[in-house]
Amino acid sequence: MKEIVVSGIRSTGNLHLGNYYGALRNFISMQDEYNCYFFIADYHSLTTHPDPTQLNPNVKSILAEYLAAGLDPEKSSIYIQSDVPEVCELFTLLNMHAYVGELERTVSFKEKIRKQPENVNAGLLTYPVLMAADILQHKANLVPVGKDQLQHLEMTRKYARRFNTIYGVELFPEPDAYKFKGEPIKIPGLDGSGKMGKSEGNCIYLNDEDKVLSKKVMRAVTDQGPTEMNQQKPDVIENLFTLMKVVSTSDTYNHFDELYNKCEIRYGDMKKQLAADILKVTAPIRDRYQDIIKDSDYLNKVAKLGAEKARESSAKTLKEVREVMGFRSFK
Ligand code: TRP
């Protein structure tokens, strides 16, 4: 049987190039190999963004973006977390074996206390338990997560183990972190910072219009240009080349690399080429997104299909969990 993969998608913020070359492209290729559940973590988003006017448009736009980029509702179960209420039941049950002390020691919780001292809600504290419920409801074997989520996954493993031990069963597998194949591709920022990220405010979004995107690239930080043949590139210039290596052909990359080494490079030309090559990647996704976001019927259909598949899997697990924990009809 195919291994089961579960991953939650943060429901705030648009997708940028860093997301695309990070998780997204891997998600797309995992669909053929595994039984995948991808869901938009809208309950989780309420721990930090409890705004009813934003929730629906955010979720809609994230769903449309993932579909535009290539998640396939026929291959995977793509759903919205809050469409599968079974997860709340499992969350409640798992909470009975999650200790406040260990939750308070979670790095993400301590960070959130610092960041939003005016809203230290219980959802923040129990965030890892809900995440465990997301994963365990499908008896997942593999969870593709970034470094910042590894502690949460470790807690999921602990809750699975604890449940199995307490009730003397082998109900939940302990899910492993899924490592993406090949070298991780890190997309640099074009403002001289090492990384493209939302909090860095330096993102090239998959949705950016041609003009916006070109402007961002043309504004990229550079220097006065090389003064010696074959000199080492300073970080800001290396960043441009790193990005070019990802989006352009190797001929293009080598062409500008040679010009740099001969001290003949004109950054303006390089940036123009870079912008054009980024657009080759993003424009088709953006165009599909524009079509999909207008088609609420289609989006509702996808969400419904995903929820049906996820609920079936979740309900099956919950039936076993309830039985094991002693919820039974009277005899
Ligand atoms: N916490 C994850 C994040 O911020 C999102 C998430 C929620 C998740 N539930 C999950 C990821 C279950 C993997 C599995 O990125």
CSV table of C-alpha atoms and ligand atoms in Angstrom, one decimal:
chain,number,residue,atom,x,y,z
A,1,MET,CA,0.0,0.0,0.0
A,2,LYS,CA,1.1,3.5,-0.7
A,3,GLU,CA,2.5,5.5,2.2
A,4,ILE,CA,0.3,8.3,3.5
A,5,VAL,CA,1.5,11.8,3.4
A,6,VAL,CA,-0.1,14.7,5.3
A,7,SER,CA,0.8,18.3,5.1
A,8,GLY,CA,-0.9,21.4,6.3
A,9,ILE,CA,-0.6,24.7,4.4
A,10,ARG,CA,-0.5,28.0,6.3
A,11,SER,CA,-3.5,30.0,5.2
A,12,THR,CA,-1.9,33.5,5.3
A,13,GLY,CA,0.1,35.2,2.7
A,14,ASN,CA,0.5,34.6,-1.0
A,15,LEU,CA,2.9,32.1,-2.5
A,16,HIS,CA,6.3,33.5,-3.5
A,17,LEU,CA,9.2,32.0,-5.4
A,18,GLY,CA,10.8,30.7,-2.2
A,19,ASN,CA,7.6,28.7,-1.5
A,20,TYR,CA,7.5,27.4,-5.0
A,21,TYR,CA,11.0,26.0,-5.1
A,22,GLY,CA,10.8,24.9,-1.5
A,23,ALA,CA,7.7,22.9,-0.6
A,24,LEU,CA,5.3,23.4,-3.5
A,25,ARG,CA,7.2,21.7,-6.3
A,26,ASN,CA,7.9,18.8,-4.0
A,27,PHE,CA,4.2,18.5,-3.1
A,28,ILE,CA,3.4,18.4,-6.8
A,29,SER,CA,5.8,15.5,-7.5
A,30,MET,CA,4.8,13.6,-4.3
A,31,GLN,CA,1.2,13.3,-5.6
A,32,ASP,CA,2.1,10.4,-7.9
A,33,GLU,CA,4.1,8.5,-5.4
A,34,TYR,CA,2.0,8.7,-2.2
A,35,ASN,CA,-1.5,8.9,-0.9
A,36,CYS,CA,-1.4,12.6,-0.1
A,37,TYR,CA,-3.6,14.8,2.1
A,38,PHE,CA,-3.0,18.5,1.7
A,39,PHE,CA,-5.1,20.8,3.6
A,40,ILE,CA,-5.4,24.5,4.3
A,41,ALA,CA,-4.9,25.0,8.1
A,42,ASP,CA,-7.6,27.6,8.6
A,43,TYR,CA,-8.3,26.6,12.3
A,44,HIS,CA,-4.6,27.1,13.0
A,45,SER,CA,-4.7,30.5,11.4
A,46,LEU,CA,-7.2,31.7,14.0
A,47,THR,CA,-4.5,31.5,16.7
A,48,THR,CA,-2.8,34.5,15.1
A,49,HIS,CA,-5.2,36.0,12.6
A,50,PRO,CA,-8.7,35.8,14.0
A,51,ASP,CA,-10.3,38.1,11.4
A,52,PRO,CA,-13.6,36.9,9.9
A,53,THR,CA,-13.4,39.2,6.9
A,54,GLN,CA,-10.0,37.9,5.9
A,55,LEU,CA,-10.4,34.2,6.6
A,56,ASN,CA,-12.5,33.3,3.6
A,57,PRO,CA,-10.6,35.3,0.9
A,58,ASN,CA,-7.3,34.0,2.3
A,59,VAL,CA,-8.3,30.4,2.2
A,60,LYS,CA,-9.9,30.9,-1.3
A,61,SER,CA,-6.8,32.5,-2.7
A,62,ILE,CA,-4.4,29.9,-1.2
A,63,LEU,CA,-6.5,27.1,-2.6
A,64,ALA,CA,-6.6,28.7,-6.0
A,65,GLU,CA,-2.8,29.2,-5.9
A,66,TYR,CA,-2.0,25.6,-5.0
A,67,LEU,CA,-4.3,24.4,-7.8
A,68,ALA,CA,-2.9,26.8,-10.3
A,69,ALA,CA,0.6,25.6,-9.4
A,70,GLY,CA,-0.2,22.0,-9.9
A,71,LEU,CA,-1.8,20.3,-6.9
A,72,ASP,CA,-4.3,17.9,-8.4
A,73,PRO,CA,-7.6,17.2,-6.7
A,74,GLU,CA,-7.9,13.9,-8.6
A,75,LYS,CA,-4.6,12.6,-7.4
A,76,SER,CA,-4.5,14.0,-3.8
A,77,SER,CA,-7.1,14.9,-1.2
A,78,ILE,CA,-7.0,18.6,-1.1
A,79,TYR,CA,-9.2,20.0,1.6
A,80,ILE,CA,-9.9,22.8,4.0
A,81,GLN,CA,-9.2,21.9,7.6
A,82,SER,CA,-12.5,23.2,9.0
A,83,ASP,CA,-14.5,21.2,6.5
A,84,VAL,CA,-13.4,18.1,8.4
A,85,PRO,CA,-14.9,18.5,11.9
A,86,GLU,CA,-13.6,15.0,12.8
A,87,VAL,CA,-10.3,16.6,13.5
A,88,CYS,CA,-11.8,18.6,16.4
A,89,GLU,CA,-13.0,15.4,18.0
A,90,LEU,CA,-9.6,13.8,17.8
A,91,PHE,CA,-8.1,17.0,19.0
A,92,THR,CA,-10.3,16.9,22.1
A,93,LEU,CA,-9.4,13.3,22.8
A,94,LEU,CA,-5.7,13.8,22.2
A,95,ASN,CA,-5.7,16.8,24.6
A,96,MET,CA,-6.5,14.5,27.5
A,97,HIS,CA,-3.0,13.0,27.1
A,98,ALA,CA,-1.2,16.2,26.3
A,99,TYR,CA,0.4,17.8,29.3
A,100,VAL,CA,0.3,21.6,29.8
A,101,GLY,CA,4.0,21.6,30.9
A,102,GLU,CA,5.2,20.1,27.6
A,103,LEU,CA,3.0,22.4,25.6
A,104,GLU,CA,4.3,25.5,27.5
A,105,ARG,CA,7.9,24.4,26.6
A,106,THR,CA,7.2,24.4,22.9
A,107,VAL,CA,9.5,26.8,21.1
A,108,SER,CA,6.7,28.1,18.8
A,109,PHE,CA,4.5,28.8,21.9
A,110,LYS,CA,7.2,30.8,23.7
A,111,GLU,CA,7.8,32.8,20.5
A,112,LYS,CA,4.1,33.6,20.1
A,113,ILE,CA,3.9,34.8,23.7
A,114,ARG,CA,6.7,37.2,22.9
A,115,LYS,CA,5.1,38.3,19.6
A,116,GLN,CA,1.5,38.7,20.7
A,117,PRO,CA,1.4,39.1,24.5
A,118,GLU,CA,-2.1,40.6,24.2
A,119,ASN,CA,-3.5,37.4,22.8
A,120,VAL,CA,-2.0,34.3,24.4
A,121,ASN,CA,-5.0,32.1,23.7
A,122,ALA,CA,-5.4,28.5,24.5
A,123,GLY,CA,-5.3,27.7,20.8
A,124,LEU,CA,-1.7,28.8,20.7
A,125,LEU,CA,-0.9,26.5,23.6
A,126,THR,CA,-2.6,23.5,22.1
A,127,TYR,CA,-1.5,24.2,18.5
A,128,PRO,CA,0.8,21.1,18.4
A,129,VAL,CA,-2.1,18.9,19.6
A,130,LEU,CA,-4.3,20.1,16.7
A,131,MET,CA,-1.4,19.5,14.4
A,132,ALA,CA,-1.0,16.0,15.7
A,133,ALA,CA,-4.7,15.4,15.1
A,134,ASP,CA,-4.4,16.7,11.5
A,135,ILE,CA,-1.7,14.1,11.0
A,136,LEU,CA,-2.9,11.1,13.1
A,137,GLN,CA,-6.4,11.2,11.8
A,138,HIS,CA,-5.1,9.9,8.5
A,139,LYS,CA,-2.5,7.6,10.1
A,140,ALA,CA,0.1,9.4,8.1
A,141,ASN,CA,3.6,7.8,7.7
A,142,LEU,CA,5.3,10.9,6.3
A,143,VAL,CA,5.0,14.6,6.9
A,144,PRO,CA,6.9,17.1,4.8
A,145,VAL,CA,7.7,20.0,7.1
A,146,GLY,CA,10.3,22.7,7.4
A,147,LYS,CA,12.8,23.0,10.2
A,148,ASP,CA,10.5,25.3,12.2
A,149,GLN,CA,7.9,22.5,12.4
A,150,LEU,CA,10.1,19.6,13.5
A,151,GLN,CA,9.4,20.1,17.1
A,152,HIS,CA,5.7,19.9,16.4
A,153,LEU,CA,6.2,16.7,14.4
A,154,GLU,CA,8.3,15.3,17.3
A,155,MET,CA,5.3,16.0,19.6
A,156,THR,CA,3.0,14.2,17.2
A,157,ARG,CA,5.2,11.2,17.4
A,158,LYS,CA,5.1,11.4,21.1
A,159,TYR,CA,1.3,11.6,21.2
A,160,ALA,CA,1.0,8.7,18.9
A,161,ARG,CA,3.4,6.6,21.0
A,162,ARG,CA,1.7,7.7,24.2
A,163,PHE,CA,-1.7,6.8,22.9
A,164,ASN,CA,-0.6,3.4,21.8
A,165,THR,CA,1.1,2.7,25.1
A,166,ILE,CA,-1.7,3.9,27.3
A,167,TYR,CA,-4.3,1.8,25.5
A,168,GLY,CA,-2.0,-1.1,24.6
A,169,VAL,CA,-2.7,-0.8,20.9
A,170,GLU,CA,-0.8,-0.2,17.7
A,171,LEU,CA,-3.4,2.3,16.4
A,172,PHE,CA,-1.2,5.3,15.3
A,173,PRO,CA,1.9,4.9,13.2
A,174,GLU,CA,4.7,7.4,14.3
A,175,PRO,CA,5.0,9.6,11.3
A,176,ASP,CA,8.5,10.5,10.0
A,177,ALA,CA,9.6,13.8,8.6
A,178,TYR,CA,9.7,13.6,4.8
A,179,LYS,CA,12.9,14.9,3.4
A,180,PHE,CA,12.6,16.4,-0.1
A,181,LYS,CA,14.7,14.7,-2.7
A,182,GLY,CA,17.9,16.3,-4.0
A,183,GLU,CA,19.6,19.4,-2.8
A,184,PRO,CA,17.3,21.9,-1.1
A,185,ILE,CA,16.9,25.0,-3.3
A,186,LYS,CA,17.2,28.2,-1.3
A,187,ILE,CA,15.8,31.3,-3.0
A,188,PRO,CA,17.7,34.4,-2.0
A,189,GLY,CA,16.1,37.8,-1.5
A,190,LEU,CA,17.1,40.5,-4.0
A,191,ASP,CA,17.6,43.1,-1.4
A,192,GLY,CA,20.9,41.8,-0.2
A,193,SER,CA,19.3,39.5,2.4
A,194,GLY,CA,20.1,35.8,2.2
A,195,LYS,CA,16.5,34.6,2.0
A,196,MET,CA,13.3,35.4,0.3
A,197,GLY,CA,10.5,35.5,2.9
A,198,LYS,CA,7.3,37.2,3.8
A,199,SER,CA,8.8,38.7,7.0
A,200,GLU,CA,11.8,39.9,5.1
A,201,GLY,CA,9.4,41.8,2.8
A,202,ASN,CA,11.4,41.0,-0.3
A,203,CYS,CA,9.2,38.5,-2.1
A,204,ILE,CA,8.6,37.9,-5.7
A,205,TYR,CA,5.0,36.5,-5.7
A,206,LEU,CA,3.8,33.9,-8.2
A,207,ASN,CA,0.9,36.4,-8.7
A,208,ASP,CA,2.9,39.4,-9.5
A,209,GLU,CA,2.0,41.2,-12.7
A,210,ASP,CA,4.7,41.5,-15.3
A,211,LYS,CA,5.4,45.1,-14.5
A,212,VAL,CA,5.5,44.6,-10.7
A,213,LEU,CA,7.8,41.6,-11.1
A,214,SER,CA,10.2,43.4,-13.5
A,215,LYS,CA,10.3,46.4,-11.2
A,216,LYS,CA,11.3,44.2,-8.2
A,217,VAL,CA,14.0,42.5,-10.2
A,218,MET,CA,15.4,45.8,-11.7
A,219,ARG,CA,15.5,47.2,-8.2
A,220,ALA,CA,17.7,44.4,-6.9
A,221,VAL,CA,20.7,45.6,-5.0
A,222,THR,CA,24.0,45.4,-6.9
A,223,ASP,CA,27.5,46.9,-6.6
A,224,GLN,CA,29.7,49.0,-8.8
A,225,GLY,CA,30.7,46.0,-10.8
A,226,PRO,CA,33.8,43.7,-10.8
A,227,THR,CA,37.1,45.4,-11.0
A,228,GLU,CA,39.4,42.3,-11.3
A,229,MET,CA,39.1,39.4,-13.6
A,230,ASN,CA,37.6,36.3,-12.0
A,231,GLN,CA,37.1,37.9,-8.7
A,232,GLN,CA,34.8,36.4,-6.1
A,233,LYS,CA,31.3,37.7,-6.2
A,234,PRO,CA,30.0,39.7,-3.2
A,235,ASP,CA,26.8,38.3,-1.6
A,236,VAL,CA,24.4,40.6,-3.4
A,237,ILE,CA,25.7,39.6,-6.7
A,238,GLU,CA,25.9,36.0,-5.8
A,239,ASN,CA,22.2,36.2,-5.0
A,240,LEU,CA,21.4,37.3,-8.5
A,241,PHE,CA,23.4,34.4,-9.9
A,242,THR,CA,21.8,31.9,-7.5
A,243,LEU,CA,18.4,32.9,-8.7
A,244,MET,CA,19.5,32.8,-12.3
A,245,LYS,CA,20.8,29.3,-11.8
A,246,VAL,CA,17.3,28.2,-10.6
A,247,VAL,CA,15.2,29.9,-13.2
A,248,SER,CA,17.3,30.3,-16.4
A,249,THR,CA,19.0,27.9,-18.7
A,250,SER,CA,22.6,27.0,-18.0
A,251,ASP,CA,23.6,28.7,-21.2
A,252,THR,CA,22.2,31.9,-20.0
A,253,TYR,CA,23.8,31.5,-16.6
A,254,ASN,CA,27.2,30.8,-18.1
A,255,HIS,CA,26.9,33.7,-20.4
A,256,PHE,CA,26.5,36.2,-17.6
A,257,ASP,CA,29.0,34.4,-15.4
A,258,GLU,CA,31.6,34.8,-18.2
A,259,LEU,CA,30.8,38.5,-18.6
A,260,TYR,CA,31.2,38.9,-14.9
A,261,ASN,CA,34.5,37.2,-14.9
A,262,LYS,CA,35.7,39.4,-17.8
A,263,CYS,CA,34.5,42.5,-15.9
A,264,GLU,CA,32.1,43.2,-18.8
A,265,ILE,CA,28.9,42.5,-17.1
A,266,ARG,CA,26.0,45.1,-17.2
A,267,TYR,CA,23.7,44.3,-14.3
A,268,GLY,CA,20.8,46.0,-16.1
A,269,ASP,CA,21.0,43.4,-18.9
A,270,MET,CA,21.3,40.5,-16.5
A,271,LYS,CA,18.3,41.7,-14.5
A,272,LYS,CA,16.2,42.0,-17.6
A,273,GLN,CA,17.0,38.5,-18.6
A,274,LEU,CA,16.4,37.3,-15.0
A,275,ALA,CA,13.0,39.0,-14.9
A,276,ALA,CA,12.0,37.4,-18.2
A,277,ASP,CA,13.1,34.0,-17.0
A,278,ILE,CA,11.2,34.3,-13.7
A,279,LEU,CA,8.1,35.3,-15.7
A,280,LYS,CA,8.4,32.1,-17.7
A,281,VAL,CA,8.0,30.2,-14.5
A,282,THR,CA,5.4,32.4,-12.8
A,283,ALA,CA,3.2,33.8,-15.6
A,284,PRO,CA,1.5,30.5,-16.5
A,285,ILE,CA,0.7,29.9,-12.8
A,286,ARG,CA,-0.5,33.4,-12.4
A,287,ASP,CA,-2.7,33.1,-15.5
A,288,ARG,CA,-4.3,29.9,-14.3
A,289,TYR,CA,-4.8,31.5,-10.9
A,290,GLN,CA,-6.7,34.4,-12.5
A,291,ASP,CA,-9.0,31.9,-14.1
A,292,ILE,CA,-9.5,29.7,-11.0
A,293,ILE,CA,-10.0,32.5,-8.5
A,294,LYS,CA,-13.0,33.7,-10.6
A,295,ASP,CA,-14.5,30.2,-10.6
A,296,SER,CA,-16.0,29.8,-7.2
A,297,ASP,CA,-18.1,26.8,-8.4
A,298,TYR,CA,-15.0,25.0,-9.3
A,299,LEU,CA,-13.3,25.9,-6.0
A,300,ASN,CA,-16.3,24.7,-4.0
A,301,LYS,CA,-16.3,21.5,-6.0
A,302,VAL,CA,-12.7,20.8,-5.2
A,303,ALA,CA,-13.2,21.6,-1.5
A,304,LYS,CA,-16.2,19.4,-1.3
A,305,LEU,CA,-14.4,16.4,-3.0
A,306,GLY,CA,-11.4,16.9,-0.8
A,307,ALA,CA,-13.5,17.1,2.4
A,308,GLU,CA,-15.3,13.9,1.4
A,309,LYS,CA,-12.1,12.0,0.9
A,310,ALA,CA,-10.6,13.3,4.1
A,311,ARG,CA,-13.7,12.8,6.2
A,312,GLU,CA,-13.8,9.2,5.1
A,313,SER,CA,-10.3,8.5,6.3
A,314,SER,CA,-10.7,10.5,9.4
A,315,ALA,CA,-14.0,8.9,10.4
A,316,LYS,CA,-12.5,5.5,10.1
A,317,THR,CA,-9.6,6.4,12.4
A,318,LEU,CA,-12.0,8.0,14.9
A,319,LYS,CA,-14.2,5.0,15.1
A,320,GLU,CA,-11.2,2.9,16.2
A,321,VAL,CA,-10.1,5.6,18.6
A,322,ARG,CA,-13.5,5.9,20.3
A,323,GLU,CA,-13.7,2.1,20.6
A,324,VAL,CA,-10.3,1.9,22.2
A,325,MET,CA,-10.9,4.8,24.6
A,326,GLY,CA,-14.2,3.2,25.8
A,327,PHE,CA,-16.9,5.1,24.0
A,328,ARG,CA,-19.3,2.3,23.3
A,329,SER,CA,-23.0,1.6,23.3
A,330,PHE,CA,-24.5,0.0,26.4
A,331,LYS,CA,-24.7,-3.7,26.7
B,1,TRP,N1,2.1,24.2,11.5
B,1,TRP,C1,2.3,24.1,10.0
B,1,TRP,C2,2.9,25.4,9.5
B,1,TRP,O1,2.8,26.4,10.1
B,1,TRP,C3,0.9,23.9,9.3
B,1,TRP,C4,0.3,22.6,9.7
B,1,TRP,C5,-0.8,22.5,10.4
B,1,TRP,C6,0.8,21.3,9.4
B,1,TRP,N2,-1.1,21.2,10.6
B,1,TRP,C7,-0.2,20.4,10.0
B,1,TRP,C8,1.9,20.9,8.7
B,1,TRP,C9,0.0,19.1,9.8
B,1,TRP,C10,2.0,19.5,8.5
B,1,TRP,C11,1.1,18.6,9.1
B,1,TRP,O2,3.6,25.3,8.5
